[in-house]
Coordinates of C-alpha atoms in Angstrom, one line a residue:
M255 CA 0.0 0.0 0.0
A256 CA 3.0 2.3 0.5
T257 CA 4.9 3.9 -2.3
R258 CA 8.0 6.0 -2.2
G259 CA 7.3 9.1 -0.1
R260 CA 3.6 8.4 0.1
L261 CA 1.4 6.3 2.3
M262 CA -2.2 5.5 1.9
L263 CA -4.4 5.2 5.0
P264 CA -6.8 2.3 4.4
F265 CA -9.9 4.0 5.9
L266 CA -9.1 7.6 5.1
G267 CA -8.9 6.8 1.4
R268 CA -6.3 9.4 0.5
P269 CA -2.5 9.6 0.4
F270 CA -0.3 11.9 2.3
V271 CA 3.3 13.0 2.1
G272 CA 5.6 12.7 5.1
A273 CA 8.1 15.6 5.5
R274 CA 10.6 16.7 8.0
L275 CA 10.9 20.5 8.0
G276 CA 13.1 22.6 10.3
W277 CA 11.2 24.5 13.0
R278 CA 12.6 27.8 11.8
Q279 CA 11.7 27.3 8.2
C280 CA 9.2 29.6 6.5
S281 CA 5.7 28.9 7.9
D282 CA 4.0 28.8 4.5
V283 CA 6.3 25.9 3.5
A284 CA 5.5 24.1 6.8
E285 CA 1.8 24.7 6.3
A286 CA 1.9 23.4 2.7
S287 CA 3.4 20.2 4.1
A288 CA 1.1 19.9 7.1
T289 CA -2.1 20.3 5.0
K290 CA -1.2 17.1 3.2
K291 CA -1.3 15.1 6.4
P292 CA -4.4 13.8 8.1
R293 CA -5.3 15.9 11.2
I294 CA -6.0 13.9 14.3
V295 CA -6.9 14.9 17.8
V296 CA -5.5 12.5 20.3
A297 CA -7.0 12.3 23.8
V298 CA -5.2 10.5 26.6
G299 CA -7.0 9.8 30.0
G300 CA -5.5 11.0 33.2
N301 CA -5.4 7.4 34.2
A302 CA -2.8 6.7 31.6
L303 CA -0.3 8.4 33.8
I304 CA -0.9 6.0 36.7
R305 CA 0.3 2.4 36.7
R306 CA -1.8 0.0 38.7
G307 CA -0.5 -0.2 42.3
E308 CA 1.6 2.9 42.1
R309 CA 1.1 6.2 43.9
L310 CA 0.1 9.4 42.1
T311 CA 3.5 11.1 42.3
I312 CA 5.1 13.4 39.7
E313 CA 7.9 10.9 39.3
N314 CA 5.6 8.0 38.5
Q315 CA 3.5 10.1 36.1
L316 CA 6.6 11.3 34.3
K317 CA 7.8 7.7 34.0
A318 CA 4.5 6.6 32.5
A319 CA 4.4 9.5 30.1
R320 CA 7.9 8.8 28.9
N321 CA 7.5 5.1 28.5
D322 CA 4.0 5.0 27.0
A323 CA 2.7 8.3 25.7
A324 CA 5.9 9.8 24.2
P325 CA 6.8 6.8 21.9
A326 CA 3.2 6.5 20.7
I327 CA 2.7 10.2 19.9
K328 CA 6.2 10.3 18.3
K329 CA 5.2 7.6 15.8
L330 CA 1.9 9.2 15.0
M331 CA 3.5 12.6 14.3
E332 CA 5.7 11.1 11.7
T333 CA 2.8 10.8 9.3
N334 CA -0.1 12.8 10.9
Q335 CA -0.8 16.3 12.1
I336 CA -1.5 15.9 15.8
I337 CA -3.3 17.9 18.5
F338 CA -3.0 16.5 22.0
T339 CA -5.4 16.6 24.9
H340 CA -5.6 14.8 28.2
G341 CA -7.7 14.0 31.2
N342 CA -7.1 15.0 34.8
G343 CA -9.6 13.0 36.8
P344 CA -7.1 11.4 39.3
Q345 CA -5.0 14.5 39.5
V346 CA -7.7 17.0 40.1
G347 CA -9.3 14.7 42.7
E348 CA -6.0 14.3 44.5
L349 CA -5.5 18.1 44.4
A350 CA -9.0 18.7 45.8
L351 CA -8.1 16.6 48.8
E352 CA -5.1 18.7 49.5
R353 CA -6.8 22.1 48.9
S354 CA -10.4 21.8 50.0
A355 CA -10.9 25.6 49.8
A356 CA -10.0 25.8 46.1
T357 CA -12.7 25.8 43.5
F358 CA -12.7 23.3 40.6
D359 CA -12.0 25.9 37.9
V360 CA -8.8 26.9 39.7
L361 CA -7.9 23.3 40.4
G362 CA -8.5 22.4 36.7
A363 CA -6.2 25.2 35.6
E364 CA -3.5 24.0 38.0
T365 CA -3.7 20.5 36.7
Q366 CA -3.4 21.7 33.1
G367 CA -0.1 23.3 34.1
Q368 CA 1.0 20.3 36.0
I369 CA 0.1 17.6 33.5
G370 CA 1.2 19.8 30.6
Y371 CA 4.6 20.1 32.1
I372 CA 4.8 16.3 32.6
F373 CA 3.9 15.7 29.0
A374 CA 6.3 18.4 27.8
Q375 CA 9.2 16.7 29.7
A376 CA 8.2 13.3 28.3
F377 CA 7.9 14.5 24.7
A378 CA 11.2 16.3 24.9
S379 CA 12.8 13.0 25.5
V380 CA 11.8 11.9 22.0
N381 CA 12.7 15.3 20.4
I382 CA 9.2 16.7 20.2
M383 CA 8.7 20.4 21.2
T384 CA 5.3 21.0 22.9
V385 CA 3.2 24.1 23.8
A386 CA 0.9 23.4 26.7
I387 CA -2.0 26.0 26.8
V388 CA -4.1 26.7 29.8
T389 CA -7.4 26.5 28.0
Q390 CA -10.7 28.1 29.0
V391 CA -14.0 26.5 27.7
E392 CA -17.2 28.4 27.8
V393 CA -20.2 26.6 29.3
D394 CA -23.8 27.6 30.2
P395 CA -24.2 28.3 33.9
Q396 CA -27.8 27.1 33.6
D397 CA -26.8 23.7 32.2
P398 CA -28.8 20.9 33.9
A399 CA -25.5 19.3 34.8
F400 CA -25.1 21.7 37.8
S401 CA -28.2 20.1 39.4
N402 CA -27.1 16.5 38.7
P403 CA -23.3 16.0 39.2
S404 CA -22.0 13.1 37.1
K405 CA -18.3 13.6 36.4
F406 CA -16.1 11.2 38.3
V407 CA -13.0 12.8 39.9
G408 CA -10.3 11.4 42.2
P409 CA -9.7 7.9 43.6
V410 CA -12.2 5.2 44.3
Y411 CA -13.6 4.5 47.8
G412 CA -15.3 1.6 49.5
A413 CA -18.9 2.1 50.6
K414 CA -18.2 3.0 54.2
E415 CA -15.4 5.4 53.3
A416 CA -17.6 7.1 50.7
S417 CA -20.4 7.5 53.2
A418 CA -18.0 9.1 55.7
L419 CA -16.6 11.5 53.1
S420 CA -20.1 12.5 52.1
D421 CA -21.0 13.3 55.8
S422 CA -17.8 15.1 56.7
L423 CA -17.1 17.1 53.5
G424 CA -20.5 17.3 51.9
W425 CA -19.3 15.5 48.7
T426 CA -21.6 13.8 46.3
L427 CA -20.4 10.2 45.6
K428 CA -21.8 7.7 43.1
P429 CA -21.0 4.1 42.2
D430 CA -18.2 3.5 39.7
G431 CA -18.1 -0.3 39.2
E432 CA -17.8 -2.0 42.5
Y433 CA -16.5 1.2 44.3
F434 CA -17.5 4.8 44.7
R435 CA -16.0 8.0 43.4
R436 CA -16.7 11.7 44.0
V437 CA -18.8 13.4 41.2
V438 CA -19.0 17.0 40.3
A439 CA -21.0 18.9 37.7
S440 CA -20.0 18.3 34.1
P441 CA -21.6 20.9 31.8
K442 CA -21.6 20.7 28.0
P443 CA -18.6 22.5 26.4
L444 CA -19.8 25.3 24.1
R445 CA -16.7 27.2 22.9
I446 CA -12.9 26.8 23.2
L447 CA -11.5 30.2 23.8
Q448 CA -7.8 29.5 22.9
L449 CA -8.7 27.7 19.6
E450 CA -6.9 30.2 17.4
A451 CA -3.6 29.6 19.3
A452 CA -3.9 25.9 18.3
R453 CA -4.5 26.8 14.7
A454 CA -1.4 29.0 14.6
L455 CA 0.7 26.2 16.0
L456 CA -0.6 23.6 13.6
E457 CA 0.3 25.9 10.6
V458 CA 4.0 25.3 11.4
Q459 CA 3.9 21.8 12.9
T460 CA 6.5 19.3 11.8
P461 CA 7.2 15.8 13.1
N462 CA 9.2 17.4 15.9
G463 CA 6.6 20.0 16.9
P464 CA 5.3 22.3 17.9
L465 CA 2.7 19.9 19.4
P466 CA -0.3 21.9 20.9
I467 CA -1.5 20.5 24.2
L468 CA -4.9 22.0 25.1
C469 CA -8.3 21.4 26.7
G470 CA -6.6 19.4 29.5
G471 CA -9.1 17.9 31.8
G472 CA -11.8 19.2 29.5
G473 CA -10.6 22.8 29.9
V474 CA -11.4 25.3 32.6
P475 CA -15.2 25.9 32.7
V476 CA -16.0 29.6 32.3
T477 CA -18.9 31.8 31.5
R478 CA -19.4 35.5 30.6
M479 CA -19.1 37.9 33.5
G480 CA -22.5 38.8 34.9
N481 CA -24.0 35.4 34.1
S482 CA -23.1 34.1 37.6
F483 CA -21.7 36.3 40.3
A484 CA -19.4 38.9 38.8
N485 CA -20.3 42.0 36.9
I486 CA -17.3 43.1 34.8
P487 CA -18.4 43.6 31.1
S488 CA -16.8 41.4 28.4
G489 CA -14.8 39.3 30.9
Y490 CA -15.1 35.7 32.0
E491 CA -15.5 34.0 35.3
G492 CA -14.8 30.4 36.3
L493 CA -17.4 27.9 37.4
E494 CA -17.3 25.1 39.9
A495 CA -17.3 22.1 37.5
V496 CA -15.2 19.7 35.5
I497 CA -15.9 19.3 31.8
D498 CA -15.6 15.8 30.4
K499 CA -12.4 15.7 28.5
D500 CA -13.6 13.3 25.8
R501 CA -16.6 15.5 25.1
C502 CA -14.4 18.6 24.9
G503 CA -12.0 16.7 22.7
A504 CA -14.9 16.0 20.3
L505 CA -15.6 19.7 20.2
L506 CA -11.9 20.4 19.7
A507 CA -11.7 17.9 16.8
R508 CA -14.8 19.3 15.2
E509 CA -13.7 23.0 15.5
L510 CA -10.3 22.2 14.0
Q511 CA -11.8 20.2 11.1
A512 CA -9.9 17.1 12.2
D513 CA -10.0 14.0 10.1
G514 CA -10.0 11.7 13.1
Y515 CA -10.4 11.7 16.9
I516 CA -8.6 9.0 18.9
I517 CA -9.5 8.3 22.5
L518 CA -6.7 6.3 24.2
T519 CA -7.4 4.3 27.3
D520 CA -5.8 1.5 29.3
G521 CA -8.5 -0.9 28.3
G522 CA -8.5 -1.3 24.5
G523 CA -11.5 -0.8 22.2
I524 CA -15.2 -1.5 22.6
W525 CA -16.1 -4.9 23.8
E526 CA -19.2 -7.1 23.8
N527 CA -19.7 -9.2 27.0
F528 CA -16.9 -7.2 28.6
G529 CA -15.0 -9.2 31.3
K530 CA -16.7 -12.5 30.5
P531 CA -15.1 -15.7 28.9
N532 CA -17.0 -15.0 25.6
A533 CA -15.9 -11.4 25.4
R534 CA -15.0 -10.1 21.9
E535 CA -13.7 -6.7 20.7
M536 CA -15.2 -4.6 18.0
K537 CA -12.9 -3.9 15.1
A538 CA -15.2 -1.3 13.5
A539 CA -18.8 -0.1 14.1
S540 CA -21.2 2.4 12.7
T541 CA -22.5 5.2 14.9
A542 CA -26.1 3.8 14.4
Y543 CA -25.0 0.4 15.7
L544 CA -23.4 1.8 18.8
K545 CA -26.4 3.9 19.6
D546 CA -28.9 1.1 19.0
T547 CA -26.9 -1.3 21.2
R548 CA -25.9 1.4 23.8
A549 CA -22.4 0.0 23.6
G550 CA -20.2 1.0 26.5
A551 CA -23.2 2.1 28.7
K552 CA -22.7 -0.9 31.1
F553 CA -18.9 -0.9 31.1
P554 CA -17.1 -0.1 34.3
G555 CA -15.6 3.3 34.7
S556 CA -15.9 5.9 31.9
M557 CA -16.2 3.9 28.7
G558 CA -19.8 5.0 28.1
P559 CA -18.9 8.8 27.8
K560 CA -16.0 7.9 25.6
V561 CA -18.2 6.1 23.1
E562 CA -20.7 9.0 23.2
A563 CA -18.0 11.5 22.6
A564 CA -16.7 9.5 19.6
I565 CA -20.2 9.3 18.1
E566 CA -20.8 13.0 18.7
F567 CA -17.6 13.9 16.7
V568 CA -18.3 11.6 13.8
E569 CA -22.0 12.6 13.4
N570 CA -21.5 16.3 13.8
S571 CA -18.2 16.8 11.8
S572 CA -18.4 18.8 8.6
N573 CA -16.2 16.1 7.1
P574 CA -18.4 13.2 5.7
N575 CA -15.4 10.8 6.1
A576 CA -14.7 11.7 9.7
W577 CA -13.8 8.8 12.0
A578 CA -13.1 8.2 15.6
A579 CA -11.4 5.3 17.4
L580 CA -11.0 3.9 20.9
G581 CA -8.0 1.8 21.9
D582 CA -5.1 1.2 24.2
L583 CA -2.4 3.8 24.5
K584 CA 0.3 1.4 23.6
D585 CA -1.5 0.6 20.3
A586 CA -1.9 4.2 19.1
S587 CA 0.1 3.9 15.9
E588 CA -1.8 0.7 15.0
I589 CA -5.2 2.2 15.7
V590 CA -4.7 4.6 12.8
F591 CA -4.6 1.7 10.5
N592 CA -7.5 -0.1 12.2
R593 CA -5.2 -3.0 13.3
E594 CA -6.0 -2.4 16.9
G595 CA -8.8 -0.7 18.8
T596 CA -12.3 0.1 17.5
L597 CA -12.9 2.3 14.5
I598 CA -16.1 4.3 14.5
K599 CA -17.6 5.8 11.3
K600 CA -21.0 6.9 10.1
T601 CA -21.3 3.8 7.9
V602 CA -19.5 0.4 8.3
E603 CA -20.2 -2.7 6.1
G604 CA -22.4 -5.0 8.1
E605 CA -22.8 -2.2 10.8
V606 CA -20.2 -4.0 13.0
Q607 CA -17.0 -6.0 12.5
W608 CA -15.2 -8.1 15.1
Y609 CA -11.6 -9.1 15.7
D610 CA -10.9 -12.8 15.3
R611 CA -9.1 -13.3 18.6
A612 CA -10.6 -16.5 19.8
G613 CA -9.2 -17.7 23.1
K614 CA -7.2 -14.6 23.9
N615 CA -9.7 -12.5 25.9
M616 CA -7.3 -9.6 26.4
W617 CA -9.5 -7.2 28.3
K618 CA -8.7 -4.7 31.0
V619 CA -10.9 -2.7 33.3
D620 CA -11.0 1.0 32.4
K621 CA -11.2 2.7 35.8
V622 CA -8.9 4.5 38.2
P623 CA -6.9 2.2 40.4
R624 CA -7.3 2.5 44.1
F625 CA -4.4 4.5 45.5
P626 CA -2.3 2.6 48.0

């Protein structure tokens, strides 16, 4: 399928030219090269920075980012134009425990800096220059989500521990698999305020950067001044909420006219009979099939919202060939070729296709590990 200097993506149906341009070369040359590459938004969960059984330390997160995320993104950037976003569930929950007086908009901004720094260090180890942007995302203060908190943050707790935290700190906790986690409001993202900064960086992106990192943790939720408690014209104020990073990633991909949107987890693609001996993984599925079967809705952790975000991007993109994919972080470069993970498109032959992996049953649980 490959020819000299050109490579055809099987499900994008068009070739692109790989080029290595110097960072200081003329931007119009870099842009001409970049526009020939597929544009992909890659979302990595905050859980990807935590290995099971390890504590949530900067050292452990940096090690995971260097060992897992950096090589995967490095390979993707050789042949694609990449925009990077990340979750912050474990990190913002841990920070909230340390600083109970801080509001979640401030905590979200802090985690964008913290995690952006970690990824910047990790990507520098593979010669990729990054630009981490503290991103504000406009939401509606009247969004129904504020009266029905649903976004999981922080570690998991047993039933007795969850009840004690609810009584002592006034938290709202809900079941997440067999455990409980704190939940906060998760309003719908409406507009990404720093989008033009990302566009400018993409115009000069080469395989070595600059790689824009934005909308971390779903972005900092803000609204126009005067809508909530402040009264300064034309300004913004933060709101006590955490936007779902996958939903914000879908908006980011749509606004940047991305060809694809990849959501990377530590649990592979979308499964039928998840966790059972007869489990099987979807290779490709149409958005109609996923909605009809409510795929992911009963999975542990946050797989349901990931599937919904992928569907949202594919169905609302201005690109009729737009695609999304869910898969394991370590398989990122293979997901692009639909050799791993689950590809999601508007139309798929037979509505759904399955991997032939009889007897392997390689599934993992997609949820935050309990901190030791």
